Tab-separated table of C-alpha atoms in Angstrom:
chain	number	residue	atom	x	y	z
A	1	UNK	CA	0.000	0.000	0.000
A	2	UNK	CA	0.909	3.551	-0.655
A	3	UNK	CA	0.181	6.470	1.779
A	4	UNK	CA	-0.222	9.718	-0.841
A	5	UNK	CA	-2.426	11.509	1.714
A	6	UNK	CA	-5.745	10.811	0.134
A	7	UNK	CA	-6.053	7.188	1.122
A	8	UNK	CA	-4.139	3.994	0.287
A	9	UNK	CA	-3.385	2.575	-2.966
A	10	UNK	CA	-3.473	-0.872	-3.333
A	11	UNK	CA	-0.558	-3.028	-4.478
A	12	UNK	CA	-1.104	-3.463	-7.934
A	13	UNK	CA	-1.536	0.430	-8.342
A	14	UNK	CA	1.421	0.993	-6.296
A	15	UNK	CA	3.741	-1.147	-8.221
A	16	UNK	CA	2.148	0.366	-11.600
A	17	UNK	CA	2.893	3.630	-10.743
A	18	UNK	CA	6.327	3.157	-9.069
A	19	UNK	CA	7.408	1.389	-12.723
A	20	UNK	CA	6.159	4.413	-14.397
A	21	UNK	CA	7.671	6.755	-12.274
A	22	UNK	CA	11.031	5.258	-12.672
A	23	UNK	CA	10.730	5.405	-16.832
A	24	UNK	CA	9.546	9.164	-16.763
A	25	UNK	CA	12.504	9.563	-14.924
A	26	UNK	CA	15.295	7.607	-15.916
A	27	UNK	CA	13.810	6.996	-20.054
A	28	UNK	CA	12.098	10.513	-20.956
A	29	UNK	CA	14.459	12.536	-18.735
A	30	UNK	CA	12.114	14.609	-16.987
A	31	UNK	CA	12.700	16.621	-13.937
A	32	UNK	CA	11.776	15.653	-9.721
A	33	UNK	CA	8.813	18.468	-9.836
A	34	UNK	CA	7.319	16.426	-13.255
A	35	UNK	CA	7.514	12.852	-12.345
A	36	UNK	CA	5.789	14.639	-8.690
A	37	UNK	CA	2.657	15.874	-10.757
A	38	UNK	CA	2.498	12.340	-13.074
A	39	UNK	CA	2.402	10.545	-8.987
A	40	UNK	CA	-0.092	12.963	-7.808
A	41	UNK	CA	-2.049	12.962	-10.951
A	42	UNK	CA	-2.074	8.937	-11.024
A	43	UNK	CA	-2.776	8.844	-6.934
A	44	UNK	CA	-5.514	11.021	-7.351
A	45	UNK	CA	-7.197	8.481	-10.039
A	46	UNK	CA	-6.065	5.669	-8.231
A	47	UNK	CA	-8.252	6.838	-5.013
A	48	UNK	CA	-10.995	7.228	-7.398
A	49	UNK	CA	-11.424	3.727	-9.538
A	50	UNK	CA	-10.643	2.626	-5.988
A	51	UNK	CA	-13.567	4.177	-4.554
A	52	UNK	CA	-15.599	2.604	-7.680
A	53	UNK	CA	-14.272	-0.699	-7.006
A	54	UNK	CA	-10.928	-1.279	-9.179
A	55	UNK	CA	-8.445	-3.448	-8.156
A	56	UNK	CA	-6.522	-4.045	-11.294
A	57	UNK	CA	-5.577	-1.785	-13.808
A	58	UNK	CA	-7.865	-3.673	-16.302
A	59	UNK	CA	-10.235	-2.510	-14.175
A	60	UNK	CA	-10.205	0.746	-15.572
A	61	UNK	CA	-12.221	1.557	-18.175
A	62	UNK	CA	-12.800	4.770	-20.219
A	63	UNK	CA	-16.103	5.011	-18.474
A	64	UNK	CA	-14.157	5.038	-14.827
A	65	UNK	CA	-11.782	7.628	-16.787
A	66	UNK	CA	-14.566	10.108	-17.582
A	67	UNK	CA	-16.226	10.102	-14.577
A	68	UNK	CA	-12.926	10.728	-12.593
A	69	UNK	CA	-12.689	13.944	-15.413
A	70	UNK	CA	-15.577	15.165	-13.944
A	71	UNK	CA	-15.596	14.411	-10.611
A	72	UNK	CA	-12.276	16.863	-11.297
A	73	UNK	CA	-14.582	19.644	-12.864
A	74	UNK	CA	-17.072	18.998	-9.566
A	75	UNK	CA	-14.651	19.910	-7.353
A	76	UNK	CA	-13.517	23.253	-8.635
A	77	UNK	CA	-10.416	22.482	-10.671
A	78	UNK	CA	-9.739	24.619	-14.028
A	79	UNK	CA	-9.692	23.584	-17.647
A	80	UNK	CA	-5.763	24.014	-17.457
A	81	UNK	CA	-5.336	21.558	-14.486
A	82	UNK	CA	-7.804	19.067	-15.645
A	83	UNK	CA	-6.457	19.221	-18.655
A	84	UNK	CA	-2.796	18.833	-17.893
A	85	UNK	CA	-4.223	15.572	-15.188
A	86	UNK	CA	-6.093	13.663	-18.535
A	87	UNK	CA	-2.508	14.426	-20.676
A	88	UNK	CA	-0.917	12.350	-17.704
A	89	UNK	CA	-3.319	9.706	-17.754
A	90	UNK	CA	-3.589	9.199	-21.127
A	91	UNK	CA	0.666	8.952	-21.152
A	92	UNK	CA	0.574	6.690	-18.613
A	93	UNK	CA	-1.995	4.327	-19.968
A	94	UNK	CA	-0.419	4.539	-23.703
A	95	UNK	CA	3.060	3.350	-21.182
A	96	UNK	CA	1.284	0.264	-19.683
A	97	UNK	CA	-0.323	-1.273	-22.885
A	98	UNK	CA	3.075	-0.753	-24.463
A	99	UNK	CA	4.706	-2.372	-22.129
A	100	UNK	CA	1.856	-4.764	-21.923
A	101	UNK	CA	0.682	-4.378	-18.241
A	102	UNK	CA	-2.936	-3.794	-19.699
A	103	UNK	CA	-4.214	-5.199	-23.341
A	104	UNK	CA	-6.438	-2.131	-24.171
A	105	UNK	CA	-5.664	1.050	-23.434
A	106	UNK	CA	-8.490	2.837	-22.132
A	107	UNK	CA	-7.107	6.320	-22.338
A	108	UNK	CA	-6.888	6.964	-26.096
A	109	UNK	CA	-10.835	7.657	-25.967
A	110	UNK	CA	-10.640	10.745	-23.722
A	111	UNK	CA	-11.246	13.761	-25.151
A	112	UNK	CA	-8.814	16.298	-22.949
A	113	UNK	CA	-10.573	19.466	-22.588
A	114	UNK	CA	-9.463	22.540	-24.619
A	115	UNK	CA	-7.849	25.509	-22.359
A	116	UNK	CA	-8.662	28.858	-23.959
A	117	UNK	CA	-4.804	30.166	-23.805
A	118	UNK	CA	-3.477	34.007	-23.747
A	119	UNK	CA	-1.180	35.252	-25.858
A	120	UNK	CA	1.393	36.608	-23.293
A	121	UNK	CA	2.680	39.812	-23.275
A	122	UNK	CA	6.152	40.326	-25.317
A	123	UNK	CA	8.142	43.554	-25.991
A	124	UNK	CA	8.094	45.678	-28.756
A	125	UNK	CA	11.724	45.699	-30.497
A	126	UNK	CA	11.767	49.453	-29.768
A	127	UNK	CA	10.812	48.487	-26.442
A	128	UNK	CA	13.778	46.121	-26.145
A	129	UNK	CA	16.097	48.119	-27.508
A	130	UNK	CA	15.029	50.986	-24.513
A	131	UNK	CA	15.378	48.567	-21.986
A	132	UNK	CA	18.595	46.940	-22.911
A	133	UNK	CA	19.310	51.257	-23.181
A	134	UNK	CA	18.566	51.810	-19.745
A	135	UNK	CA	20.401	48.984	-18.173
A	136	UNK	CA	23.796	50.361	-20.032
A	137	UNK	CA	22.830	53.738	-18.161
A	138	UNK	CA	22.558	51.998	-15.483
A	139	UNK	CA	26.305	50.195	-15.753
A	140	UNK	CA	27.235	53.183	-16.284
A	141	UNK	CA	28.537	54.319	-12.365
A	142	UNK	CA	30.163	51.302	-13.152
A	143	UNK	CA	28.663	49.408	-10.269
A	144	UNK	CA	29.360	46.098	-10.510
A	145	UNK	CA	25.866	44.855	-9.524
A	146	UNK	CA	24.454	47.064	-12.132
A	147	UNK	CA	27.176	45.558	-14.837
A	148	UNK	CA	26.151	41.968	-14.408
A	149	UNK	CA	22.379	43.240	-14.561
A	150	UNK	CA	23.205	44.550	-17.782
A	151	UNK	CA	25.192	41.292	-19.113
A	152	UNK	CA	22.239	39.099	-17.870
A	153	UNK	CA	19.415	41.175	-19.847
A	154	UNK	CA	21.859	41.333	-23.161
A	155	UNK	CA	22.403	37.908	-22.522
A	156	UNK	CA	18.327	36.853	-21.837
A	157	UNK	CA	16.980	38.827	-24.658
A	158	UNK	CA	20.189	37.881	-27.278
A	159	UNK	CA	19.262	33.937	-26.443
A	160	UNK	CA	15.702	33.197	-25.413
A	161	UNK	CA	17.343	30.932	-22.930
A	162	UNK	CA	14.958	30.245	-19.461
A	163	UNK	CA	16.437	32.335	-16.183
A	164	UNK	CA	16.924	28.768	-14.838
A	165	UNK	CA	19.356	28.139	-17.882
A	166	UNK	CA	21.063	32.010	-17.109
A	167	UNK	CA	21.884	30.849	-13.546
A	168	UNK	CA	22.748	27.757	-14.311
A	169	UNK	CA	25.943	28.654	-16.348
A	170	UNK	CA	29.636	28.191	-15.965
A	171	UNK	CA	31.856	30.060	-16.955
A	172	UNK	CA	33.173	27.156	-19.100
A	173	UNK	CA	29.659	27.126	-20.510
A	174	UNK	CA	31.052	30.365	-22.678
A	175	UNK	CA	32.838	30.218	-26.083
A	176	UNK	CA	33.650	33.426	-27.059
A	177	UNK	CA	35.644	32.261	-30.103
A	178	UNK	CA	32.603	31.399	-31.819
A	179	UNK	CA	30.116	33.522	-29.957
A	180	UNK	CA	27.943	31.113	-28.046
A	181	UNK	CA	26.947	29.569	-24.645
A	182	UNK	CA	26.333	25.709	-23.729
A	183	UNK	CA	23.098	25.267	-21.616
A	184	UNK	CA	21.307	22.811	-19.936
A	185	UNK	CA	17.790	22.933	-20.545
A	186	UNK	CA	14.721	20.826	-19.256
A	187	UNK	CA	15.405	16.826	-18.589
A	188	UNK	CA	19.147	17.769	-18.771
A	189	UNK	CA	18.823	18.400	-22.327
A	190	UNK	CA	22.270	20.116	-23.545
A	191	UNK	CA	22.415	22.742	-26.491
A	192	UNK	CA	24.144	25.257	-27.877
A	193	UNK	CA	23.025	28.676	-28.379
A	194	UNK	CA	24.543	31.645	-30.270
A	195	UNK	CA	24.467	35.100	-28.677
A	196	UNK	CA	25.206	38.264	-30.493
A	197	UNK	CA	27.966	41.122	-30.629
A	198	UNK	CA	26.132	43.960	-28.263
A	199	UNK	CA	25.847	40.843	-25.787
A	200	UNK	CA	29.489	39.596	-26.245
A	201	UNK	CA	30.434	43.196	-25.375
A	202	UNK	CA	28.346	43.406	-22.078
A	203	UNK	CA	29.545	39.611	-21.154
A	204	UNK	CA	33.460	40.367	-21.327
A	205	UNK	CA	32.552	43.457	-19.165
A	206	UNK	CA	31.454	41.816	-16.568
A	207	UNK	CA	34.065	38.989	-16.985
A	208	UNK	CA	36.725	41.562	-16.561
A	209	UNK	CA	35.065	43.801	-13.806
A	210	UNK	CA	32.190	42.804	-11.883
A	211	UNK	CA	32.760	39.298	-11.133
A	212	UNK	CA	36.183	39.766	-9.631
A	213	UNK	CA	34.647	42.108	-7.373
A	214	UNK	CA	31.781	40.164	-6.933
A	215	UNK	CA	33.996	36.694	-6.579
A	216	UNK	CA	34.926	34.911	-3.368
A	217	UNK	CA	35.612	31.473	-2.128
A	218	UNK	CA	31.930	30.797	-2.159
A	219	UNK	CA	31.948	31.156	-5.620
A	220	UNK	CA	33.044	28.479	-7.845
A	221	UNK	CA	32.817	28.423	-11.519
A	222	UNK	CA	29.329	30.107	-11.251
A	223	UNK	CA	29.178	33.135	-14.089
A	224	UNK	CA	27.041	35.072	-12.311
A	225	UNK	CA	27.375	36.230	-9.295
A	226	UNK	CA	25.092	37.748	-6.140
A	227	UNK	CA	26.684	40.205	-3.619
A	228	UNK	CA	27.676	37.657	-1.596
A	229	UNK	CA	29.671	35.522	-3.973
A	230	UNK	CA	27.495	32.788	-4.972
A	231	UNK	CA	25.515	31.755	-7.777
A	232	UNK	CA	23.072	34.094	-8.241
A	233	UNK	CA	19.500	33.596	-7.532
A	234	UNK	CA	16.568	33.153	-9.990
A	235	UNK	CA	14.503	35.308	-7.645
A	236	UNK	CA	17.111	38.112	-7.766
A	237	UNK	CA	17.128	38.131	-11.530
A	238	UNK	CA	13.445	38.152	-12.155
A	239	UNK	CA	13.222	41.385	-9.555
A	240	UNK	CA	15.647	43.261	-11.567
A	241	UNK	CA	14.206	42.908	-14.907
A	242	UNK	CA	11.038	44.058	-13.168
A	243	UNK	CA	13.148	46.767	-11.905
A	244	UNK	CA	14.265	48.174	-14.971
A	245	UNK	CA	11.440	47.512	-16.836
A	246	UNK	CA	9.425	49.374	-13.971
A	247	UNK	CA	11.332	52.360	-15.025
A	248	UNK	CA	9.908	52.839	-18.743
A	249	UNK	CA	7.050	54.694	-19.480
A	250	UNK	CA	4.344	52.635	-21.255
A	251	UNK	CA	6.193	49.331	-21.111
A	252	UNK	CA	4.451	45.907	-20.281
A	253	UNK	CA	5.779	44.466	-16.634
A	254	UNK	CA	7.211	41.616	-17.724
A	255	UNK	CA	9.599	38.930	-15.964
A	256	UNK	CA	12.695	37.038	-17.734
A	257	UNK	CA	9.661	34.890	-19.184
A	258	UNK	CA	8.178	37.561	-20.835
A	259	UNK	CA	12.226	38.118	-22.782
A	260	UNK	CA	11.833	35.199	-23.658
A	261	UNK	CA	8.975	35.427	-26.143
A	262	UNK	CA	9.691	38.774	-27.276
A	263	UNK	CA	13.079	37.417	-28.369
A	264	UNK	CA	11.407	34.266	-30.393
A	265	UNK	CA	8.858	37.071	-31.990
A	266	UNK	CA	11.329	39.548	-32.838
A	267	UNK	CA	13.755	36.623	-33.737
A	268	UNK	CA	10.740	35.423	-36.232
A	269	UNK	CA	10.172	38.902	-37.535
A	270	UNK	CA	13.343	39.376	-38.753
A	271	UNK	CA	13.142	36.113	-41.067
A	272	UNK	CA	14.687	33.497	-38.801
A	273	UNK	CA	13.322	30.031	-39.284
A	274	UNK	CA	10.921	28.747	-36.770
A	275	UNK	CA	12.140	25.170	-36.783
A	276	UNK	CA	15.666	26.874	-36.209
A	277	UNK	CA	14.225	29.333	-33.264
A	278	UNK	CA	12.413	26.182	-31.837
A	279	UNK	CA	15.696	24.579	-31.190
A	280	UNK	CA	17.739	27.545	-29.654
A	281	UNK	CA	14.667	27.989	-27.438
A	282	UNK	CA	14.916	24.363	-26.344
């Protein structure tokens, strides 16, 4: 039995589960928090085709499947969330009648509801350019707080890459010769993505005077830096791009997330492929 804080699951669902678990993990790659929804997701089912008398995963039917749906929709949960719990449920039930734990798989009938998304808010190129404008004012008292903020933005908006991929690089992750930076995206996925000349500049400035100043023995091989030596923190990245953003008149408040998709548009708009974007995005 397995204690997920709804009620037990019985053996067979356990063991199920548990195998599952392990090939998310270890065969697709995919990270602690994702394999923690696909459990909670599948415990959460579990409890229910328990509650309606399933034992074995045969048991389940597509019938058992769309009444857990709604029993999701009963109590309260949005279109997003339900819809992101069927997308487990059908993965996991396409992995157990390929690996032939169940004959049929009951899952490929369920029709995952549609989730009415927003188009989030990006930057304007002139926008951009202003911002990546005032964080050079900025560096310019030379603080050296103010010239890694200005490396990180050039560096964000040049790449696309995810402020979990900015402080997650080395300095080894950096290859000025040909102008780009190795990162480590979602699952551990490794690629390597070009950066431009205006963020090349901004880079080697901080190279050559904020993180010495910023360096100590806390800090390893980290490329960026907080005050106090060590790797910087995702939270202290996303306030400052609030921060300078907050400073422009009639500019959209957007976080490192929001660089991110103004660099694929503008990226797009200027005639780059989108198969080609799609990959330095990750």
């Amino acid at each position: 039995m397995q204690n997920n804080g709804l009620g037990q699951i019985c053996a067979n669902f356990s063991s199920a589960s548990a195998r599952f678990i392990q090939y998310v993990e270890l065969e697709l790659g995919r990270s602690l928090n994702t394999s923690k929804a696909y459990r909670k997701d599948l415990d959460n089912l579990f409890n229910f085709a328990q509650d309606k008398g399933c034992q074995e995963l045969q048991d389940i039917g597509v019938v058992e499947l769309r009444g857990w749906l709604a029993s999701q929709r009963v109590a309260g949960l949005s279109s997003a969330t339900i819809a992101r719990r069927a997308t487990s449920i059908r993965m996991f039930f396409a992995w157990a009648t390929h690996t032939k734990l169940i004959t049929e798989d009951p899952a490929s009938a369920l029709v995952i509801p549609k989730v009415s998304k927003k188009l989030p808010h990006i930057l304007q190129q002139n926008q951009a350019e202003n911002l990546m404008d005032r964080a050079a004012l900025r560096a310019d008292d030379n603080s050296p707080t103010h010239i890694r903020d200005q490396a990180m933005l050039e560096l964000l908006y040049a790449t696309g890459i995810r402020v979990g991929e900015l402080v997650g690089l080395d300095i080894h992750d950096l290859d000025p010769s040909r102008r780009t930076i190795r990162v480590l995206g979602k699952g551990s996925k490794e690629r390597v993505v070009p950066y431009g000349a205006i963020a090349e500049k901004t880079v080697e400035n901080y190279l050559a005077i904020s993180r010495p100043a910023l360096a100590n023995d806390l800090s390893g091989a980290a490329l960026f830096l907080g005050q106090r030596g060590k790797r910087i923190d995702q939270r202290v990245v996303r306030t400052m791009v609030h921060e300078v953003l907050s400073s422009l008149d009639g500019v959209p408040d957007l976080g490192p997330h929001g660089l991110r998709h103004s660099a694929a548009t503008h990226l797009i708009e200027g005639g780059a492929d989108i198969r080609a974007v799609q990959e330095i995005l990750g």
